[in-house]
Amino acid sequence: MAGNKPVVWVSRPTFDSEIARLRPHFEVREETREAKFAPAELAAKLAGCDAAIVGLKERVDAAAVAGATRLRIVANLAVGYDNLDLAALVAAGIAASNTADVLNESVADYAWALLLGAARRMGAAERWLRAGQWHATEFKEWLGADVRGHVLGILGMGRIGQAIARRAQGFGMPVLYHNRSRLPADVERECRARYVDKAELLRESDFLVLVLPLTPETRHAVGAAELAQMKPTAVLVNVARGGIVDDAALAAALREGRLAAAGLDVFEGEPRVHPDLLALDNVLLSPHIASATTDTRRAMTAVAVDNVLALFGHGPHAGHPPNLLNPEALAVVARAPFPTREEPTR
Ligand code: GLV
């Protein structure tokens, strides 16, 4: 605690209008540039604060919070939270939150941008034009694939997957999906999506979009064996997480014509990108920006701020952080030196 205010650390520059809402209640320590903190640096940052707003670059595990005796909440500036060790945070009595929902539509839009861009070879065409190679265009040059009437497959049918499926109606595409659990019939109807097993999804999809969280079970959910089941004309889109796809196996399939194209926003070990992918023209690449619109990134910041405020008994959700990932931690948080106005409940 600095003076009589708790301290919140914000690990990256974000939207001032939202961070300002913290200032009446917290001393705000905001990083002024993007940085990748080494584990010891991260631990030192966390050791000095009562709350933290972090991004995916920050791996918050048992070692990171070992000395963070005052830390009560880690608010992730992302919907995915594979960077947080929730069990370690529960053990340390630290709440965790994410930014579920506010980014669904932006990410769904971006998945379509990658899908269409990869299908129509937009990355390669733009590179060609910029390289001054446009002297004349052959009628049969730059041929891509139509989407209308072709099958859209979605692996991972949470709210982002559903938003992607709804857009398929406008493109005249039948939708298949696979998910850990089947959706209720009314949601399937609204999305006009048919549940199939994973093998059928791989076999039947002309365009396959990945929107599942990265967990030990989903690591390399699309590897060499799965790619071998896909149509050689298929296009793969990943807006979920690097690591869900085996990037080396994907690059080999794209190089050898066993898959037509890919659109990738996420990579194993990013910001490093597998050099074999960089060498290919039939893959459209972007630097993990599917949620990056002004409105959505501002909304994500607002959600993180709301969760921090709530845990400390302030704001519209006082006492009840709305995006809590580990409610079990609250029993410990409730014994913290900053009791909420209203005791948090599970
Ligand atoms: C971005 O990848 C997120 O999980 O929000």
Short mmCIF file of C-alpha atoms and ligand atoms in Angstrom, two decimals:
data_model
loop_
_atom_site.label_atom_id
_atom_site.label_comp_id
_atom_site.label_asym_id
_atom_site.label_seq_id
_atom_site.Cartn_x
_atom_site.Cartn_y
_atom_site.Cartn_z
CA MET A 1 0.00 0.00 0.00
CA ALA A 2 1.27 3.46 -0.89
CA GLY A 3 0.04 6.11 1.52
CA ASN A 4 -3.41 4.85 2.40
CA LYS A 5 -4.33 3.67 -1.08
CA PRO A 6 -3.77 0.18 -2.44
CA VAL A 7 -1.50 -0.09 -5.45
CA VAL A 8 -2.56 -1.38 -8.86
CA TRP A 9 0.06 -2.26 -11.46
CA VAL A 10 -0.96 -2.01 -15.12
CA SER A 11 1.52 -4.00 -17.18
CA ARG A 12 1.04 -2.19 -20.51
CA PRO A 13 -0.13 1.17 -21.80
CA THR A 14 -3.87 1.09 -22.35
CA PHE A 15 -6.86 3.45 -22.40
CA ASP A 16 -6.42 6.40 -20.03
CA SER A 17 -10.16 7.10 -19.83
CA GLU A 18 -10.67 3.69 -18.20
CA ILE A 19 -7.53 3.65 -16.07
CA ALA A 20 -8.60 7.05 -14.67
CA ARG A 21 -11.50 5.32 -12.92
CA LEU A 22 -8.96 3.56 -10.71
CA ARG A 23 -7.24 6.72 -9.55
CA PRO A 24 -9.68 7.81 -6.80
CA HIS A 25 -9.16 4.45 -5.07
CA PHE A 26 -5.67 3.28 -6.04
CA GLU A 27 -2.18 4.41 -6.62
CA VAL A 28 -1.86 3.44 -10.27
CA ARG A 29 1.53 2.24 -11.49
CA GLU A 30 1.17 2.09 -15.24
CA GLU A 31 3.89 0.91 -17.59
CA THR A 32 4.45 3.54 -20.24
CA ARG A 33 5.72 1.19 -22.94
CA GLU A 34 5.18 -2.39 -24.02
CA ALA A 35 7.75 -4.66 -22.44
CA LYS A 36 8.30 -8.35 -21.98
CA PHE A 37 9.19 -8.86 -18.35
CA ALA A 38 11.58 -11.61 -17.37
CA PRO A 39 10.11 -13.88 -14.66
CA ALA A 40 12.12 -12.16 -11.91
CA GLU A 41 11.04 -8.69 -13.12
CA LEU A 42 7.42 -9.75 -13.20
CA ALA A 43 7.69 -11.19 -9.69
CA ALA A 44 9.20 -7.91 -8.50
CA LYS A 45 6.40 -5.87 -10.10
CA LEU A 46 3.72 -8.06 -8.54
CA ALA A 47 5.42 -8.08 -5.15
CA GLY A 48 4.76 -4.41 -4.76
CA CYS A 49 1.08 -4.24 -5.52
CA ASP A 50 -2.40 -5.09 -4.33
CA ALA A 51 -3.97 -5.58 -7.77
CA ALA A 52 -2.59 -6.11 -11.25
CA ILE A 53 -3.95 -5.68 -14.76
CA VAL A 54 -1.85 -7.88 -17.02
CA GLY A 55 -1.67 -8.98 -20.63
CA LEU A 56 -1.02 -12.35 -22.24
CA LYS A 57 2.74 -11.75 -22.21
CA GLU A 58 2.70 -11.99 -18.43
CA ARG A 59 2.83 -15.57 -17.26
CA VAL A 60 1.40 -15.39 -13.76
CA ASP A 61 2.24 -18.61 -11.97
CA ALA A 62 3.25 -19.73 -8.49
CA ALA A 63 6.77 -18.29 -8.85
CA ALA A 64 5.43 -14.96 -10.10
CA VAL A 65 3.20 -14.51 -7.06
CA ALA A 66 5.44 -16.14 -4.45
CA GLY A 67 6.45 -12.79 -3.01
CA ALA A 68 3.20 -10.98 -3.80
CA THR A 69 1.77 -11.18 -0.33
CA ARG A 70 -0.58 -8.21 -0.82
CA LEU A 71 -1.81 -9.14 -4.27
CA ARG A 72 -5.58 -9.77 -4.29
CA ILE A 73 -6.54 -9.80 -7.97
CA VAL A 74 -4.97 -10.34 -11.36
CA ALA A 75 -7.23 -8.97 -14.10
CA ASN A 76 -6.27 -10.38 -17.47
CA LEU A 77 -6.63 -8.08 -20.47
CA ALA A 78 -7.82 -10.98 -22.62
CA VAL A 79 -10.61 -13.51 -22.76
CA GLY A 80 -8.17 -16.45 -22.92
CA TYR A 81 -6.23 -17.04 -19.73
CA ASP A 82 -3.72 -19.76 -20.50
CA ASN A 83 -1.09 -17.30 -19.18
CA LEU A 84 -2.58 -17.58 -15.68
CA ASP A 85 -2.03 -20.55 -13.41
CA LEU A 86 -5.44 -20.49 -11.75
CA ALA A 87 -4.60 -23.25 -9.28
CA ALA A 88 -1.54 -21.32 -8.09
CA LEU A 89 -3.63 -18.16 -7.78
CA VAL A 90 -6.31 -19.96 -5.77
CA ALA A 91 -3.62 -21.38 -3.48
CA ALA A 92 -2.28 -17.87 -2.95
CA GLY A 93 -5.78 -16.43 -2.42
CA ILE A 94 -5.56 -14.24 -5.51
CA ALA A 95 -8.66 -13.70 -7.62
CA ALA A 96 -8.38 -13.72 -11.41
CA SER A 97 -10.64 -12.27 -14.09
CA ASN A 98 -10.80 -12.12 -17.88
CA THR A 99 -12.56 -9.99 -20.49
CA ALA A 100 -15.18 -12.46 -21.70
CA ASP A 101 -17.87 -11.33 -24.12
CA VAL A 102 -16.85 -7.77 -25.00
CA LEU A 103 -14.61 -8.99 -27.82
CA ASN A 104 -16.85 -11.63 -29.40
CA GLU A 105 -18.03 -9.59 -32.37
CA SER A 106 -14.63 -8.05 -33.18
CA VAL A 107 -12.90 -11.42 -33.11
CA ALA A 108 -15.67 -12.98 -35.23
CA ASP A 109 -15.25 -10.18 -37.79
CA TYR A 110 -11.53 -10.75 -37.84
CA ALA A 111 -11.86 -14.51 -38.29
CA TRP A 112 -13.91 -13.75 -41.41
CA ALA A 113 -11.33 -11.22 -42.60
CA LEU A 114 -8.63 -13.90 -42.35
CA LEU A 115 -10.86 -16.54 -43.92
CA LEU A 116 -11.76 -14.37 -46.90
CA GLY A 117 -8.27 -12.93 -47.18
CA ALA A 118 -6.69 -16.39 -47.23
CA ALA A 119 -9.30 -17.75 -49.65
CA ARG A 120 -8.73 -14.83 -52.04
CA ARG A 121 -4.93 -14.73 -51.61
CA MET A 122 -4.96 -11.12 -50.45
CA GLY A 123 -1.61 -11.19 -48.65
CA ALA A 124 0.30 -12.57 -51.62
CA ALA A 125 -1.51 -10.27 -54.07
CA GLU A 126 -0.65 -7.23 -52.02
CA ARG A 127 2.99 -8.23 -51.68
CA TRP A 128 3.14 -8.72 -55.46
CA LEU A 129 1.61 -5.33 -56.15
CA ARG A 130 3.88 -3.54 -53.67
CA ALA A 131 6.88 -5.25 -55.24
CA GLY A 132 6.03 -3.45 -58.50
CA GLN A 133 5.23 -6.65 -60.34
CA TRP A 134 1.86 -5.48 -61.68
CA HIS A 135 2.53 -4.87 -65.36
CA ALA A 136 -0.48 -6.74 -66.67
CA THR A 137 -2.85 -9.15 -65.01
CA GLU A 138 -3.57 -12.50 -66.56
CA PHE A 139 -7.24 -13.50 -66.58
CA LYS A 140 -6.33 -16.73 -64.84
CA GLU A 141 -3.94 -15.18 -62.35
CA TRP A 142 -4.72 -14.78 -58.68
CA LEU A 143 -7.55 -17.26 -58.70
CA GLY A 144 -8.88 -17.94 -55.25
CA ALA A 145 -11.71 -19.95 -53.73
CA ASP A 146 -15.37 -18.97 -53.36
CA VAL A 147 -16.98 -19.34 -49.98
CA ARG A 148 -20.66 -19.43 -50.99
CA GLY A 149 -22.10 -22.91 -50.84
CA HIS A 150 -18.97 -24.30 -49.19
CA VAL A 151 -18.88 -25.78 -45.72
CA LEU A 152 -17.72 -23.68 -42.79
CA GLY A 153 -16.41 -25.79 -39.91
CA ILE A 154 -15.92 -24.34 -36.44
CA LEU A 155 -13.86 -26.12 -33.80
CA GLY A 156 -14.76 -24.61 -30.43
CA MET A 157 -18.30 -23.25 -30.34
CA GLY A 158 -18.30 -20.78 -27.49
CA ARG A 159 -19.68 -17.31 -27.93
CA ILE A 160 -17.03 -16.29 -30.47
CA GLY A 161 -17.63 -19.46 -32.48
CA GLN A 162 -21.35 -18.73 -32.43
CA ALA A 163 -20.77 -15.15 -33.64
CA ILE A 164 -18.67 -16.55 -36.51
CA ALA A 165 -21.44 -19.04 -37.35
CA ARG A 166 -24.13 -16.34 -37.45
CA ARG A 167 -22.12 -14.42 -40.05
CA ALA A 168 -22.02 -17.51 -42.29
CA GLN A 169 -25.69 -17.01 -43.13
CA GLY A 170 -24.77 -13.89 -45.08
CA PHE A 171 -22.15 -15.82 -47.01
CA GLY A 172 -24.52 -18.68 -47.84
CA MET A 173 -22.42 -21.32 -46.11
CA PRO A 174 -23.66 -24.40 -44.26
CA VAL A 175 -22.04 -24.62 -40.81
CA LEU A 176 -20.72 -27.67 -38.99
CA TYR A 177 -19.21 -27.47 -35.54
CA HIS A 178 -17.50 -29.56 -32.93
CA ASN A 179 -17.26 -28.62 -29.28
CA ARG A 180 -16.57 -30.30 -25.96
CA SER A 181 -20.31 -30.22 -25.36
CA ARG A 182 -23.14 -29.90 -27.80
CA LEU A 183 -25.04 -26.58 -27.80
CA PRO A 184 -28.71 -26.38 -26.79
CA ALA A 185 -31.06 -26.93 -29.74
CA ASP A 186 -32.26 -23.31 -29.82
CA VAL A 187 -28.66 -22.01 -30.07
CA GLU A 188 -27.88 -24.53 -32.81
CA ARG A 189 -30.98 -23.35 -34.65
CA GLU A 190 -30.10 -19.69 -34.27
CA CYS A 191 -26.55 -20.34 -35.54
CA ARG A 192 -27.84 -22.76 -38.19
CA ALA A 193 -25.00 -25.02 -37.15
CA ARG A 194 -24.93 -28.82 -37.08
CA TYR A 195 -22.95 -30.72 -34.44
CA VAL A 196 -20.56 -33.35 -35.78
CA ASP A 197 -17.65 -35.30 -34.32
CA LYS A 198 -14.16 -33.98 -34.84
CA ALA A 199 -13.30 -36.48 -37.58
CA GLU A 200 -16.32 -35.44 -39.65
CA LEU A 201 -15.54 -31.78 -39.06
CA LEU A 202 -12.01 -32.23 -40.37
CA ARG A 203 -13.18 -34.30 -43.32
CA GLU A 204 -16.09 -32.13 -44.43
CA SER A 205 -14.94 -28.54 -43.82
CA ASP A 206 -13.93 -26.38 -46.77
CA PHE A 207 -13.01 -23.65 -44.30
CA LEU A 208 -12.11 -24.61 -40.74
CA VAL A 209 -11.94 -21.93 -38.05
CA LEU A 210 -10.35 -22.67 -34.67
CA VAL A 211 -11.80 -20.85 -31.67
CA LEU A 212 -11.02 -23.10 -28.74
CA PRO A 213 -9.04 -22.27 -25.60
CA LEU A 214 -5.48 -23.56 -25.21
CA THR A 215 -5.31 -26.21 -22.49
CA PRO A 216 -3.13 -29.30 -22.07
CA GLU A 217 -5.93 -31.22 -23.87
CA THR A 218 -6.15 -28.87 -26.87
CA ARG A 219 -2.40 -28.49 -27.48
CA HIS A 220 -1.79 -29.60 -31.08
CA ALA A 221 -5.50 -30.36 -31.52
CA VAL A 222 -4.66 -29.77 -35.18
CA GLY A 223 -1.41 -31.57 -35.92
CA ALA A 224 -0.11 -33.74 -38.75
CA ALA A 225 -2.74 -36.45 -38.22
CA GLU A 226 -5.64 -33.98 -38.26
CA LEU A 227 -4.27 -32.04 -41.25
CA ALA A 228 -4.05 -35.32 -43.14
CA GLN A 229 -7.81 -35.77 -42.71
CA MET A 230 -8.63 -32.37 -44.23
CA LYS A 231 -9.41 -31.68 -47.89
CA PRO A 232 -6.39 -30.51 -49.91
CA THR A 233 -8.59 -27.58 -51.02
CA ALA A 234 -9.41 -26.55 -47.45
CA VAL A 235 -8.46 -23.30 -45.73
CA LEU A 236 -7.55 -23.26 -42.02
CA VAL A 237 -8.05 -20.17 -39.83
CA ASN A 238 -6.70 -19.84 -36.29
CA VAL A 239 -7.85 -16.91 -34.15
CA ALA A 240 -7.62 -18.88 -30.91
CA ARG A 241 -4.13 -19.56 -29.59
CA GLY A 242 -0.79 -20.58 -30.90
CA GLY A 243 -0.06 -24.12 -29.77
CA ILE A 244 -3.49 -25.42 -30.79
CA VAL A 245 -2.00 -25.95 -34.24
CA ASP A 246 1.32 -27.71 -34.80
CA ASP A 247 2.84 -24.91 -36.89
CA ALA A 248 5.61 -27.08 -38.36
CA ALA A 249 3.10 -29.68 -39.52
CA LEU A 250 0.86 -26.92 -40.91
CA ALA A 251 3.71 -25.36 -42.86
CA ALA A 252 4.57 -28.77 -44.35
CA ALA A 253 0.95 -29.37 -45.40
CA LEU A 254 0.71 -25.91 -47.00
CA ARG A 255 4.05 -26.32 -48.76
CA GLU A 256 3.21 -29.75 -50.12
CA GLY A 257 -0.27 -28.79 -51.36
CA ARG A 258 -2.05 -30.96 -48.80
CA LEU A 259 -3.92 -27.85 -47.62
CA ALA A 260 -4.79 -24.88 -49.85
CA ALA A 261 -4.25 -21.94 -47.52
CA ALA A 262 -4.29 -20.67 -43.95
CA GLY A 263 -5.10 -17.45 -42.12
CA LEU A 264 -3.27 -17.20 -38.81
CA ASP A 265 -3.46 -14.57 -36.10
CA VAL A 266 -1.74 -16.66 -33.42
CA PHE A 267 1.44 -18.75 -33.34
CA GLU A 268 3.28 -21.24 -31.21
CA GLY A 269 5.87 -19.31 -29.21
CA GLU A 270 4.72 -15.90 -30.52
CA PRO A 271 5.96 -13.26 -31.15
CA ARG A 272 8.25 -15.71 -32.90
CA VAL A 273 6.64 -17.11 -36.06
CA HIS A 274 7.76 -20.45 -37.46
CA PRO A 275 10.19 -19.60 -40.29
CA ASP A 276 8.56 -22.17 -42.59
CA LEU A 277 5.28 -20.26 -42.36
CA LEU A 278 7.02 -16.97 -43.13
CA ALA A 279 8.44 -18.52 -46.29
CA LEU A 280 5.03 -19.49 -47.70
CA ASP A 281 2.77 -17.38 -49.90
CA ASN A 282 -0.45 -19.30 -49.22
CA VAL A 283 -0.71 -18.17 -45.61
CA LEU A 284 -2.06 -14.85 -44.42
CA LEU A 285 -0.39 -13.81 -41.16
CA SER A 286 -1.17 -11.18 -38.53
CA PRO A 287 0.30 -10.37 -35.11
CA HIS A 288 -2.44 -11.53 -32.71
CA ILE A 289 -4.79 -8.61 -33.36
CA ALA A 290 -8.22 -10.22 -33.72
CA SER A 291 -9.68 -8.15 -30.86
CA ALA A 292 -7.81 -4.99 -31.83
CA THR A 293 -10.44 -2.40 -32.58
CA THR A 294 -10.53 0.85 -30.65
CA ASP A 295 -13.94 0.15 -29.14
CA THR A 296 -13.15 -3.43 -28.19
CA ARG A 297 -9.74 -2.82 -26.68
CA ARG A 298 -11.25 0.07 -24.70
CA ALA A 299 -14.08 -2.20 -23.56
CA MET A 300 -11.58 -4.88 -22.53
CA THR A 301 -9.75 -2.30 -20.42
CA ALA A 302 -13.06 -1.23 -18.88
CA VAL A 303 -13.85 -4.82 -17.92
CA ALA A 304 -10.46 -5.32 -16.28
CA VAL A 305 -10.88 -2.05 -14.36
CA ASP A 306 -14.43 -3.03 -13.29
CA ASN A 307 -13.14 -6.31 -11.88
CA VAL A 308 -10.37 -4.65 -9.90
CA LEU A 309 -12.72 -1.97 -8.58
CA ALA A 310 -15.31 -4.60 -7.67
CA LEU A 311 -12.90 -6.72 -5.68
CA PHE A 312 -12.02 -3.70 -3.59
CA GLY A 313 -15.66 -2.81 -3.04
CA HIS A 314 -16.06 -0.03 -5.59
CA GLY A 315 -17.99 0.60 -8.78
CA PRO A 316 -21.17 -0.93 -10.16
CA HIS A 317 -20.23 -4.49 -9.19
CA ALA A 318 -18.87 -3.69 -5.71
CA GLY A 319 -17.97 -6.92 -3.95
CA HIS A 320 -18.75 -9.10 -6.96
CA PRO A 321 -16.10 -9.05 -9.69
CA PRO A 322 -18.20 -9.92 -12.74
CA ASN A 323 -15.63 -11.96 -14.66
CA LEU A 324 -14.17 -14.05 -11.90
CA LEU A 325 -12.30 -17.14 -13.13
CA ASN A 326 -11.51 -18.68 -9.76
CA PRO A 327 -14.30 -17.99 -7.24
CA GLU A 328 -12.56 -20.38 -4.82
CA ALA A 329 -9.94 -17.69 -4.26
CA LEU A 330 -12.51 -15.37 -2.74
CA ALA A 331 -12.68 -17.21 0.52
CA VAL A 332 -9.04 -16.26 1.02
CA VAL A 333 -9.44 -12.79 -0.51
CA ALA A 334 -12.21 -12.06 1.97
CA ARG A 335 -9.64 -12.25 4.78
CA ALA A 336 -7.50 -9.64 3.02
CA PRO A 337 -6.49 -6.30 4.53
CA PHE A 338 -8.87 -4.45 2.14
CA PRO A 339 -12.28 -5.84 2.99
CA THR A 340 -14.90 -5.09 0.39
CA ARG A 341 -17.86 -2.97 1.37
CA GLU A 342 -20.00 -5.97 0.78
CA GLU A 343 -18.37 -9.32 1.37
CA PRO A 344 -17.88 -11.15 -1.91
CA THR A 345 -19.95 -14.28 -2.33
CA ARG A 346 -19.34 -17.27 -4.54
C1 GLV B 1 -6.80 -12.71 -27.08
O1 GLV B 1 -6.20 -13.56 -27.63
C2 GLV B 1 -7.67 -12.94 -25.98
O2 GLV B 1 -7.67 -14.05 -25.42
O3 GLV B 1 -8.38 -11.99 -25.59
#
